[in-house]
Amino acid sequence: MSDAVDPARYSWGGDEFLFVELAEEMSLRANFRAMAITRALRDERPDGVLEICPANASYQVRYDPDVLEPHTLLAHLQDIESKVGDAADVSLPTRVVEIPVLYRDPWTTETLMRFRDRHQDPDATDIEYAARINGLGGVDEFIAAHTGSPWFTSMVGFVAGLPFLFQMVPQDRQLVVPKYLRPRTDTPKQTVGHGGCFGCIYSVRGAGGYQMFGVTPAPIYDPAQSSADFADFMVFFRPGDIASFRAIDRDEYDDTLARVEAHDHRIRSRDVEFGLQPFLDDPDAFNTRLLEVLRAD
């Protein structure tokens, strides 16, 4: 285990919260450390710990100060941080999931055209703009890059069920697209979007500022818990999930949506163990094996 990581910064939030910043910028290593620390804390769960919320490069703990003395909690978290180290030898049980996407769909296209005055390039669609500023040859090449590697769910939040997705490729190959100059007041439900280094899926219809590339027919948030994907919880994505986007046509979109409405659809998934160091050693080979697991019968 390497000690080549900066020590965490601990900040008190009133008398019930402790915020822990592991790095100043997002990286897969920083997020994996947050995931490993919060999972260890969840497994040990000292009396008085009420909520544990991992984020991109940080986490927050809510506790009851009448049950758990604050500096006792601080010492416990520092001990876990020390044991986790750079997280190189930590392996987390998770799952890889396949998300079908209708790129350049009519609904996000209609929406983005209504808000061109808020965009960096009013004469191009969001996906055309994203392809150009990433130095790609066009929309088809952008879709190939977007679907060609898996995405790590670094956190879930902002609105209920929305996953933040970090592309699992070396930094010089990551797709990076700025958010709109000014946020939209509308975004279709289940829009596949992108802002900065993060992909996302909008779980509900509402305001937003991420670029819009397409839409998935697969629900990721269901308060009614009406299908098997939501039997345990109304939110599909969990931190640590690994998503793989797959391009589909309109016929498959309509067929999938019909099965969703009949409560006869499940998102394709496979359980896997994810270790950070094996991925960092050879990202392309690791991703190939990962996607083979997903698509195996």
PDB file of C-alpha atoms in Angstrom:
ATOM      1  CA  MET A   1       0.000   0.000   0.000  1.00  0.00           C
ATOM      2  CA  SER A   2       1.353   3.434  -0.951  1.00  0.00           C
ATOM      3  CA  ASP A   3       1.248   6.484   1.282  1.00  0.00           C
ATOM      4  CA  ALA A   4       1.521   8.893  -1.688  1.00  0.00           C
ATOM      5  CA  VAL A   5      -1.773  10.641  -0.995  1.00  0.00           C
ATOM      6  CA  ASP A   6      -2.467  13.939   0.689  1.00  0.00           C
ATOM      7  CA  PRO A   7      -4.062  13.728   4.138  1.00  0.00           C
ATOM      8  CA  ALA A   8      -7.765  14.397   4.289  1.00  0.00           C
ATOM      9  CA  ARG A   9      -9.169  17.711   5.494  1.00  0.00           C
ATOM     10  CA  TYR A  10     -11.816  17.401   8.226  1.00  0.00           C
ATOM     11  CA  SER A  11     -14.380  20.166   8.789  1.00  0.00           C
ATOM     12  CA  TRP A  12     -17.174  20.366  11.333  1.00  0.00           C
ATOM     13  CA  GLY A  13     -20.644  21.327  10.127  1.00  0.00           C
ATOM     14  CA  GLY A  14     -22.514  22.554  13.173  1.00  0.00           C
ATOM     15  CA  ASP A  15     -22.801  19.936  15.890  1.00  0.00           C
ATOM     16  CA  GLU A  16     -24.136  17.043  13.756  1.00  0.00           C
ATOM     17  CA  PHE A  17     -21.956  16.849  10.639  1.00  0.00           C
ATOM     18  CA  LEU A  18     -18.358  16.064   9.776  1.00  0.00           C
ATOM     19  CA  PHE A  19     -17.242  16.815   6.200  1.00  0.00           C
ATOM     20  CA  VAL A  20     -14.119  15.109   4.866  1.00  0.00           C
ATOM     21  CA  GLU A  21     -12.327  16.335   1.721  1.00  0.00           C
ATOM     22  CA  LEU A  22      -9.928  13.766   0.267  1.00  0.00           C
ATOM     23  CA  ALA A  23      -8.726  15.785  -2.737  1.00  0.00           C
ATOM     24  CA  GLU A  24      -9.296  19.178  -4.313  1.00  0.00           C
ATOM     25  CA  GLU A  25     -10.202  17.728  -7.697  1.00  0.00           C
ATOM     26  CA  MET A  26     -12.023  14.675  -8.949  1.00  0.00           C
ATOM     27  CA  SER A  27     -10.049  11.593  -9.894  1.00  0.00           C
ATOM     28  CA  LEU A  28     -10.926   7.927  -9.902  1.00  0.00           C
ATOM     29  CA  ARG A  29      -8.426   7.354  -7.094  1.00  0.00           C
ATOM     30  CA  ALA A  30      -9.922  10.111  -4.909  1.00  0.00           C
ATOM     31  CA  ASN A  31     -13.430   8.814  -5.482  1.00  0.00           C
ATOM     32  CA  PHE A  32     -12.396   5.222  -4.870  1.00  0.00           C
ATOM     33  CA  ARG A  33     -10.821   6.238  -1.560  1.00  0.00           C
ATOM     34  CA  ALA A  34     -14.091   7.961  -0.572  1.00  0.00           C
ATOM     35  CA  MET A  35     -15.992   4.818  -1.533  1.00  0.00           C
ATOM     36  CA  ALA A  36     -13.634   2.520   0.380  1.00  0.00           C
ATOM     37  CA  ILE A  37     -13.669   4.668   3.532  1.00  0.00           C
ATOM     38  CA  THR A  38     -17.443   5.074   3.620  1.00  0.00           C
ATOM     39  CA  ARG A  39     -18.011   1.370   2.989  1.00  0.00           C
ATOM     40  CA  ALA A  40     -15.666   0.521   5.852  1.00  0.00           C
ATOM     41  CA  LEU A  41     -17.500   2.991   8.080  1.00  0.00           C
ATOM     42  CA  ARG A  42     -20.840   1.488   7.030  1.00  0.00           C
ATOM     43  CA  ASP A  43     -19.597  -2.015   7.861  1.00  0.00           C
ATOM     44  CA  GLU A  44     -18.379  -0.960  11.314  1.00  0.00           C
ATOM     45  CA  ARG A  45     -21.194   1.561  11.912  1.00  0.00           C
ATOM     46  CA  PRO A  46     -20.436   2.963  15.385  1.00  0.00           C
ATOM     47  CA  ASP A  47     -23.470   3.802  17.508  1.00  0.00           C
ATOM     48  CA  GLY A  48     -24.458   7.391  16.817  1.00  0.00           C
ATOM     49  CA  VAL A  49     -23.627   7.446  13.095  1.00  0.00           C
ATOM     50  CA  LEU A  50     -26.886   8.459  11.412  1.00  0.00           C
ATOM     51  CA  GLU A  51     -26.038   9.023   7.738  1.00  0.00           C
ATOM     52  CA  ILE A  52     -23.038   8.405   5.480  1.00  0.00           C
ATOM     53  CA  CYS A  53     -22.915  10.272   2.172  1.00  0.00           C
ATOM     54  CA  PRO A  54     -20.013   9.647  -0.258  1.00  0.00           C
ATOM     55  CA  ALA A  55     -19.357  12.229  -2.980  1.00  0.00           C
ATOM     56  CA  ASN A  56     -16.917  12.739  -5.845  1.00  0.00           C
ATOM     57  CA  ALA A  57     -13.752  13.436  -3.859  1.00  0.00           C
ATOM     58  CA  SER A  58     -15.189  13.758  -0.361  1.00  0.00           C
ATOM     59  CA  TYR A  59     -17.804  12.411   2.008  1.00  0.00           C
ATOM     60  CA  GLN A  60     -19.975  13.609   4.864  1.00  0.00           C
ATOM     61  CA  VAL A  61     -21.127  11.904   8.028  1.00  0.00           C
ATOM     62  CA  ARG A  62     -24.107  12.921  10.118  1.00  0.00           C
ATOM     63  CA  TYR A  63     -23.928  11.791  13.729  1.00  0.00           C
ATOM     64  CA  ASP A  64     -25.738  12.193  17.045  1.00  0.00           C
ATOM     65  CA  PRO A  65     -23.397  14.080  19.412  1.00  0.00           C
ATOM     66  CA  ASP A  66     -25.410  12.836  22.411  1.00  0.00           C
ATOM     67  CA  VAL A  67     -24.443   9.268  21.494  1.00  0.00           C
ATOM     68  CA  LEU A  68     -21.079   9.646  19.743  1.00  0.00           C
ATOM     69  CA  GLU A  69     -18.476  12.108  21.029  1.00  0.00           C
ATOM     70  CA  PRO A  70     -17.309  14.189  18.021  1.00  0.00           C
ATOM     71  CA  HIS A  71     -13.581  13.687  18.483  1.00  0.00           C
ATOM     72  CA  THR A  72     -14.107   9.954  18.964  1.00  0.00           C
ATOM     73  CA  LEU A  73     -15.754   9.914  15.525  1.00  0.00           C
ATOM     74  CA  LEU A  74     -12.914  12.005  14.088  1.00  0.00           C
ATOM     75  CA  ALA A  75     -10.299   9.588  15.427  1.00  0.00           C
ATOM     76  CA  HIS A  76     -12.269   6.631  14.037  1.00  0.00           C
ATOM     77  CA  LEU A  77     -12.402   8.176  10.552  1.00  0.00           C
ATOM     78  CA  GLN A  78      -8.712   9.030  10.638  1.00  0.00           C
ATOM     79  CA  ASP A  79      -7.959   5.426  11.538  1.00  0.00           C
ATOM     80  CA  ILE A  80     -10.019   4.166   8.583  1.00  0.00           C
ATOM     81  CA  GLU A  81      -8.280   6.693   6.312  1.00  0.00           C
ATOM     82  CA  SER A  82      -4.902   5.376   7.416  1.00  0.00           C
ATOM     83  CA  LYS A  83      -5.904   1.750   6.816  1.00  0.00           C
ATOM     84  CA  VAL A  84      -7.338   2.496   3.357  1.00  0.00           C
ATOM     85  CA  GLY A  85      -4.272   4.509   2.316  1.00  0.00           C
ATOM     86  CA  ASP A  86      -4.277   5.065  -1.440  1.00  0.00           C
ATOM     87  CA  ALA A  87      -6.900   2.297  -1.841  1.00  0.00           C
ATOM     88  CA  ALA A  88      -4.665   0.438  -4.278  1.00  0.00           C
ATOM     89  CA  ASP A  89      -5.240  -2.920  -2.587  1.00  0.00           C
ATOM     90  CA  VAL A  90      -8.960  -2.405  -1.919  1.00  0.00           C
ATOM     91  CA  SER A  91     -11.559  -4.313  -3.933  1.00  0.00           C
ATOM     92  CA  LEU A  92     -15.206  -3.334  -3.859  1.00  0.00           C
ATOM     93  CA  PRO A  93     -18.165  -5.545  -4.791  1.00  0.00           C
ATOM     94  CA  THR A  94     -20.311  -3.701  -7.312  1.00  0.00           C
ATOM     95  CA  ARG A  95     -22.113  -4.313 -10.605  1.00  0.00           C
ATOM     96  CA  VAL A  96     -21.755  -3.312 -14.225  1.00  0.00           C
ATOM     97  CA  VAL A  97     -25.004  -2.131 -15.869  1.00  0.00           C
ATOM     98  CA  GLU A  98     -25.954  -1.539 -19.487  1.00  0.00           C
ATOM     99  CA  ILE A  99     -27.870   1.644 -20.329  1.00  0.00           C
ATOM    100  CA  PRO A 100     -29.517   1.767 -23.784  1.00  0.00           C
ATOM    101  CA  VAL A 101     -29.428   5.245 -25.349  1.00  0.00           C
ATOM    102  CA  LEU A 102     -31.288   6.720 -28.306  1.00  0.00           C
ATOM    103  CA  TYR A 103     -28.785   9.385 -29.358  1.00  0.00           C
ATOM    104  CA  ARG A 104     -30.044  12.471 -31.228  1.00  0.00           C
ATOM    105  CA  ASP A 105     -33.591  11.659 -30.132  1.00  0.00           C
ATOM    106  CA  PRO A 106     -36.469  14.030 -31.031  1.00  0.00           C
ATOM    107  CA  TRP A 107     -37.228  15.111 -27.437  1.00  0.00           C
ATOM    108  CA  THR A 108     -33.830  16.369 -26.335  1.00  0.00           C
ATOM    109  CA  THR A 109     -33.289  17.795 -29.833  1.00  0.00           C
ATOM    110  CA  GLU A 110     -36.495  19.831 -29.581  1.00  0.00           C
ATOM    111  CA  THR A 111     -35.533  20.975 -26.097  1.00  0.00           C
ATOM    112  CA  LEU A 112     -31.980  22.010 -26.952  1.00  0.00           C
ATOM    113  CA  MET A 113     -33.232  24.018 -29.944  1.00  0.00           C
ATOM    114  CA  ARG A 114     -35.480  26.026 -27.610  1.00  0.00           C
ATOM    115  CA  PHE A 115     -32.454  27.056 -25.554  1.00  0.00           C
ATOM    116  CA  ARG A 116     -29.807  27.884 -28.201  1.00  0.00           C
ATOM    117  CA  ASP A 117     -29.487  31.432 -26.821  1.00  0.00           C
ATOM    118  CA  ARG A 118     -27.977  29.871 -23.688  1.00  0.00           C
ATOM    119  CA  HIS A 119     -25.436  27.763 -25.536  1.00  0.00           C
ATOM    120  CA  GLN A 120     -21.801  28.303 -26.547  1.00  0.00           C
ATOM    121  CA  ASP A 121     -22.575  27.352 -30.160  1.00  0.00           C
ATOM    122  CA  PRO A 122     -26.127  28.350 -31.181  1.00  0.00           C
ATOM    123  CA  ASP A 123     -25.612  26.959 -34.694  1.00  0.00           C
ATOM    124  CA  ALA A 124     -24.835  23.381 -33.628  1.00  0.00           C
ATOM    125  CA  THR A 125     -26.634  20.741 -31.592  1.00  0.00           C
ATOM    126  CA  ASP A 126     -25.150  19.756 -28.242  1.00  0.00           C
ATOM    127  CA  ILE A 127     -23.670  16.531 -29.570  1.00  0.00           C
ATOM    128  CA  GLU A 128     -22.211  18.238 -32.654  1.00  0.00           C
ATOM    129  CA  TYR A 129     -20.591  20.833 -30.394  1.00  0.00           C
ATOM    130  CA  ALA A 130     -19.261  18.121 -28.058  1.00  0.00           C
ATOM    131  CA  ALA A 131     -17.736  16.211 -30.972  1.00  0.00           C
ATOM    132  CA  ARG A 132     -16.029  19.324 -32.329  1.00  0.00           C
ATOM    133  CA  ILE A 133     -14.452  20.568 -29.100  1.00  0.00           C
ATOM    134  CA  ASN A 134     -13.175  17.072 -28.295  1.00  0.00           C
ATOM    135  CA  GLY A 135     -11.383  16.933 -31.652  1.00  0.00           C
ATOM    136  CA  LEU A 136     -13.542  14.124 -33.016  1.00  0.00           C
ATOM    137  CA  GLY A 137     -14.529  13.646 -36.638  1.00  0.00           C
ATOM    138  CA  GLY A 138     -18.266  14.026 -36.130  1.00  0.00           C
ATOM    139  CA  VAL A 139     -21.273  12.792 -34.205  1.00  0.00           C
ATOM    140  CA  ASP A 140     -20.793   9.113 -35.030  1.00  0.00           C
ATOM    141  CA  GLU A 141     -17.210   9.236 -33.767  1.00  0.00           C
ATOM    142  CA  PHE A 142     -18.390  10.964 -30.602  1.00  0.00           C
ATOM    143  CA  ILE A 143     -21.029   8.282 -29.979  1.00  0.00           C
ATOM    144  CA  ALA A 144     -18.357   5.607 -30.482  1.00  0.00           C
ATOM    145  CA  ALA A 145     -16.194   7.307 -27.832  1.00  0.00           C
ATOM    146  CA  HIS A 146     -19.163   7.720 -25.482  1.00  0.00           C
ATOM    147  CA  THR A 147     -20.189   4.059 -25.747  1.00  0.00           C
ATOM    148  CA  GLY A 148     -16.683   2.634 -26.088  1.00  0.00           C
ATOM    149  CA  SER A 149     -15.690   2.660 -22.420  1.00  0.00           C
ATOM    150  CA  PRO A 150     -17.486   2.161 -19.098  1.00  0.00           C
ATOM    151  CA  TRP A 151     -18.343   4.958 -16.650  1.00  0.00           C
ATOM    152  CA  PHE A 152     -17.876   4.826 -12.866  1.00  0.00           C
ATOM    153  CA  THR A 153     -20.732   6.126 -10.692  1.00  0.00           C
ATOM    154  CA  SER A 154     -18.883   8.513  -8.413  1.00  0.00           C
ATOM    155  CA  MET A 155     -21.974   9.727  -6.530  1.00  0.00           C
ATOM    156  CA  VAL A 156     -25.760   9.854  -6.716  1.00  0.00           C
ATOM    157  CA  GLY A 157     -27.607  13.044  -5.928  1.00  0.00           C
ATOM    158  CA  PHE A 158     -28.327  16.659  -6.881  1.00  0.00           C
ATOM    159  CA  VAL A 159     -31.852  15.459  -7.655  1.00  0.00           C
ATOM    160  CA  ALA A 160     -33.184  12.100  -6.521  1.00  0.00           C
ATOM    161  CA  GLY A 161     -31.541   9.216  -8.344  1.00  0.00           C
ATOM    162  CA  LEU A 162     -29.243  11.200 -10.671  1.00  0.00           C
ATOM    163  CA  PRO A 163     -25.873   9.434 -11.132  1.00  0.00           C
ATOM    164  CA  PHE A 164     -22.626  11.321 -11.693  1.00  0.00           C
ATOM    165  CA  LEU A 165     -20.603   9.209 -14.133  1.00  0.00           C
ATOM    166  CA  PHE A 166     -16.818   9.413 -14.551  1.00  0.00           C
ATOM    167  CA  GLN A 167     -15.370   7.965 -17.763  1.00  0.00           C
ATOM    168  CA  MET A 168     -12.973   5.090 -17.090  1.00  0.00           C
ATOM    169  CA  VAL A 169     -10.194   6.049 -19.490  1.00  0.00           C
ATOM    170  CA  PRO A 170      -6.867   7.892 -19.028  1.00  0.00           C
ATOM    171  CA  GLN A 171      -7.393  11.609 -18.459  1.00  0.00           C
ATOM    172  CA  ASP A 172      -6.099  12.628 -21.896  1.00  0.00           C
ATOM    173  CA  ARG A 173      -8.868  10.547 -23.505  1.00  0.00           C
ATOM    174  CA  GLN A 174     -11.772  11.681 -21.338  1.00  0.00           C
ATOM    175  CA  LEU A 175     -14.663  13.473 -23.004  1.00  0.00           C
ATOM    176  CA  VAL A 176     -14.898  16.983 -21.541  1.00  0.00           C
ATOM    177  CA  VAL A 177     -17.704  19.402 -22.399  1.00  0.00           C
ATOM    178  CA  PRO A 178     -18.657  22.608 -20.550  1.00  0.00           C
ATOM    179  CA  LYS A 179     -22.145  23.142 -19.223  1.00  0.00           C
ATOM    180  CA  TYR A 180     -24.511  25.592 -20.905  1.00  0.00           C
ATOM    181  CA  LEU A 181     -23.662  29.277 -20.456  1.00  0.00           C
ATOM    182  CA  ARG A 182     -26.969  29.638 -18.593  1.00  0.00           C
ATOM    183  CA  PRO A 183     -29.081  26.720 -17.300  1.00  0.00           C
ATOM    184  CA  ARG A 184     -32.188  25.584 -19.134  1.00  0.00           C
ATOM    185  CA  THR A 185     -35.559  25.618 -17.434  1.00  0.00           C
ATOM    186  CA  ASP A 186     -36.418  22.236 -18.986  1.00  0.00           C
ATOM    187  CA  THR A 187     -34.716  18.886 -19.547  1.00  0.00           C
ATOM    188  CA  PRO A 188     -36.573  15.706 -20.573  1.00  0.00           C
ATOM    189  CA  LYS A 189     -36.691  12.857 -18.085  1.00  0.00           C
ATOM    190  CA  GLN A 190     -33.919  10.274 -18.590  1.00  0.00           C
ATOM    191  CA  THR A 191     -31.776  12.565 -20.697  1.00  0.00           C
ATOM    192  CA  VAL A 192     -28.177  11.386 -21.045  1.00  0.00           C
ATOM    193  CA  GLY A 193     -26.110  14.505 -20.446  1.00  0.00           C
ATOM    194  CA  HIS A 194     -22.584  15.744 -19.836  1.00  0.00           C
ATOM    195  CA  GLY A 195     -20.975  18.656 -18.000  1.00  0.00           C
ATOM    196  CA  GLY A 196     -17.247  19.107 -17.412  1.00  0.00           C
ATOM    197  CA  CYS A 197     -15.759  15.629 -16.927  1.00  0.00           C
ATOM    198  CA  PHE A 198     -19.033  14.110 -15.713  1.00  0.00           C
ATOM    199  CA  GLY A 199     -21.728  12.258 -17.570  1.00  0.00           C
ATOM    200  CA  CYS A 200     -25.165  11.930 -16.001  1.00  0.00           C
ATOM    201  CA  ILE A 201     -28.691  10.676 -16.536  1.00  0.00           C
ATOM    202  CA  TYR A 202     -31.452  13.092 -15.550  1.00  0.00           C
ATOM    203  CA  SER A 203     -33.768  11.002 -13.395  1.00  0.00           C
ATOM    204  CA  VAL A 204     -36.693  13.451 -13.620  1.00  0.00           C
ATOM    205  CA  ARG A 205     -37.803  16.260 -15.902  1.00  0.00           C
ATOM    206  CA  GLY A 206     -36.598  19.667 -14.782  1.00  0.00           C
ATOM    207  CA  ALA A 207     -34.030  22.434 -15.068  1.00  0.00           C
ATOM    208  CA  GLY A 208     -30.471  21.617 -16.054  1.00  0.00           C
ATOM    209  CA  GLY A 209     -27.276  22.859 -17.611  1.00  0.00           C
ATOM    210  CA  TYR A 210     -25.535  19.730 -18.927  1.00  0.00           C
ATOM    211  CA  GLN A 211     -25.193  19.134 -22.666  1.00  0.00           C
ATOM    212  CA  MET A 212     -27.871  16.731 -23.953  1.00  0.00           C
ATOM    213  CA  PHE A 213     -26.840  13.814 -26.176  1.00  0.00           C
ATOM    214  CA  GLY A 214     -29.832  11.459 -26.086  1.00  0.00           C
ATOM    215  CA  VAL A 215     -32.370   9.727 -23.902  1.00  0.00           C
ATOM    216  CA  THR A 216     -32.672   6.279 -22.351  1.00  0.00           C
ATOM    217  CA  PRO A 217     -35.988   4.393 -22.170  1.00  0.00           C
ATOM    218  CA  ALA A 218     -34.828   2.684 -18.959  1.00  0.00           C
ATOM    219  CA  PRO A 219     -36.117   4.382 -15.796  1.00  0.00           C
ATOM    220  CA  ILE A 220     -33.549   5.013 -13.066  1.00  0.00           C
ATOM    221  CA  TYR A 221     -35.915   6.511 -10.457  1.00  0.00           C
ATOM    222  CA  ASP A 222     -39.308   5.070  -9.528  1.00  0.00           C
ATOM    223  CA  PRO A 223     -40.968   6.359  -6.321  1.00  0.00           C
ATOM    224  CA  ALA A 224     -43.800   3.855  -6.849  1.00  0.00           C
ATOM    225  CA  GLN A 225     -41.290   0.965  -7.053  1.00  0.00           C
ATOM    226  CA  SER A 226     -43.456  -0.577  -9.750  1.00  0.00           C
ATOM    227  CA  SER A 227     -40.886  -2.883 -11.383  1.00  0.00           C
ATOM    228  CA  ALA A 228     -38.303  -5.435 -10.328  1.00  0.00           C
ATOM    229  CA  ASP A 229     -35.374  -3.016 -10.663  1.00  0.00           C
ATOM    230  CA  PHE A 230     -36.855  -1.009  -7.799  1.00  0.00           C
ATOM    231  CA  ALA A 231     -38.015  -3.786  -5.501  1.00  0.00           C
ATOM    232  CA  ASP A 232     -35.525  -2.774  -2.812  1.00  0.00           C
ATOM    233  CA  PHE A 233     -35.235   0.966  -3.354  1.00  0.00           C
ATOM    234  CA  MET A 234     -36.753   3.693  -5.521  1.00  0.00           C
ATOM    235  CA  VAL A 235     -33.316   4.716  -6.894  1.00  0.00           C
ATOM    236  CA  PHE A 236     -31.564   2.387  -9.340  1.00  0.00           C
ATOM    237  CA  PHE A 237     -27.975   3.648  -9.332  1.00  0.00           C
ATOM    238  CA  ARG A 238     -25.658   3.189  -6.358  1.00  0.00           C
ATOM    239  CA  PRO A 239     -22.222   4.756  -5.852  1.00  0.00           C
ATOM    240  CA  GLY A 240     -19.654   2.392  -7.346  1.00  0.00           C
ATOM    241  CA  ASP A 241     -21.933   1.092 -10.105  1.00  0.00           C
ATOM    242  CA  ILE A 242     -20.194   0.895 -13.485  1.00  0.00           C
ATOM    243  CA  ALA A 243     -22.344   1.952 -16.446  1.00  0.00           C
ATOM    244  CA  SER A 244     -21.909   1.040 -20.099  1.00  0.00           C
ATOM    245  CA  PHE A 245     -23.891   3.035 -22.677  1.00  0.00           C
ATOM    246  CA  ARG A 246     -25.208   1.187 -25.737  1.00  0.00           C
ATOM    247  CA  ALA A 247     -26.589   3.011 -28.775  1.00  0.00           C
ATOM    248  CA  ILE A 248     -30.049   1.887 -29.916  1.00  0.00           C
ATOM    249  CA  ASP A 249     -32.422   2.872 -32.721  1.00  0.00           C
ATOM    250  CA  ARG A 250     -35.964   4.210 -32.462  1.00  0.00           C
ATOM    251  CA  ASP A 251     -37.578   0.790 -32.886  1.00  0.00           C
ATOM    252  CA  GLU A 252     -35.639  -0.648 -29.944  1.00  0.00           C
ATOM    253  CA  TYR A 253     -36.397   2.472 -27.917  1.00  0.00           C
ATOM    254  CA  ASP A 254     -40.143   2.085 -28.509  1.00  0.00           C
ATOM    255  CA  ASP A 255     -40.036  -1.645 -27.763  1.00  0.00           C
ATOM    256  CA  THR A 256     -38.123  -1.102 -24.531  1.00  0.00           C
ATOM    257  CA  LEU A 257     -40.462   1.691 -23.462  1.00  0.00           C
ATOM    258  CA  ALA A 258     -43.463  -0.574 -24.042  1.00  0.00           C
ATOM    259  CA  ARG A 259     -41.913  -3.221 -21.780  1.00  0.00           C
ATOM    260  CA  VAL A 260     -41.160  -0.564 -19.152  1.00  0.00           C
ATOM    261  CA  GLU A 261     -44.789   0.568 -19.200  1.00  0.00           C
ATOM    262  CA  ALA A 262     -45.892  -3.071 -18.840  1.00  0.00           C
ATOM    263  CA  HIS A 263     -43.527  -3.470 -15.850  1.00  0.00           C
ATOM    264  CA  ASP A 264     -41.688  -6.158 -17.824  1.00  0.00           C
ATOM    265  CA  HIS A 265     -38.250  -4.612 -18.195  1.00  0.00           C
ATOM    266  CA  ARG A 266     -35.005  -4.897 -16.265  1.00  0.00           C
ATOM    267  CA  ILE A 267     -31.732  -3.095 -16.821  1.00  0.00           C
ATOM    268  CA  ARG A 268     -29.069  -5.612 -17.820  1.00  0.00           C
ATOM    269  CA  SER A 269     -26.487  -6.001 -15.040  1.00  0.00           C
ATOM    270  CA  ARG A 270     -23.787  -8.308 -13.721  1.00  0.00           C
ATOM    271  CA  ASP A 271     -22.109  -8.433 -10.310  1.00  0.00           C
ATOM    272  CA  VAL A 272     -18.354  -7.769 -10.387  1.00  0.00           C
ATOM    273  CA  GLU A 273     -15.432  -7.002  -8.087  1.00  0.00           C
ATOM    274  CA  PHE A 274     -13.691  -3.743  -8.896  1.00  0.00           C
ATOM    275  CA  GLY A 275     -10.110  -3.156  -7.822  1.00  0.00           C
ATOM    276  CA  LEU A 276      -8.557   0.241  -8.556  1.00  0.00           C
ATOM    277  CA  GLN A 277      -4.973  -0.925  -9.158  1.00  0.00           C
ATOM    278  CA  PRO A 278      -5.785  -3.599 -11.779  1.00  0.00           C
ATOM    279  CA  PHE A 279      -7.706  -0.920 -13.677  1.00  0.00           C
ATOM    280  CA  LEU A 280      -4.890   1.635 -13.422  1.00  0.00           C
ATOM    281  CA  ASP A 281      -2.327  -0.953 -14.552  1.00  0.00           C
ATOM    282  CA  ASP A 282      -4.071  -1.500 -17.915  1.00  0.00           C
ATOM    283  CA  PRO A 283      -7.344   0.434 -18.362  1.00  0.00           C
ATOM    284  CA  ASP A 284      -8.129  -0.817 -21.865  1.00  0.00           C
ATOM    285  CA  ALA A 285      -7.660  -4.505 -21.048  1.00  0.00           C
ATOM    286  CA  PHE A 286      -9.575  -4.102 -17.804  1.00  0.00           C
ATOM    287  CA  ASN A 287     -12.489  -2.403 -19.595  1.00  0.00           C
ATOM    288  CA  THR A 288     -12.587  -5.093 -22.260  1.00  0.00           C
ATOM    289  CA  ARG A 289     -12.890  -7.820 -19.627  1.00  0.00           C
ATOM    290  CA  LEU A 290     -15.507  -5.795 -17.779  1.00  0.00           C
ATOM    291  CA  LEU A 291     -17.733  -5.382 -20.819  1.00  0.00           C
ATOM    292  CA  GLU A 292     -17.331  -9.050 -21.729  1.00  0.00           C
ATOM    293  CA  VAL A 293     -18.754  -9.935 -18.309  1.00  0.00           C
ATOM    294  CA  LEU A 294     -21.734  -7.663 -18.932  1.00  0.00           C
ATOM    295  CA  ARG A 295     -22.575  -9.098 -22.329  1.00  0.00           C
ATOM    296  CA  ALA A 296     -21.964 -12.749 -21.549  1.00  0.00           C
ATOM    297  CA  ASP A 297     -25.087 -14.905 -21.548  1.00  0.00           C
TER     298      ASP A 297
END
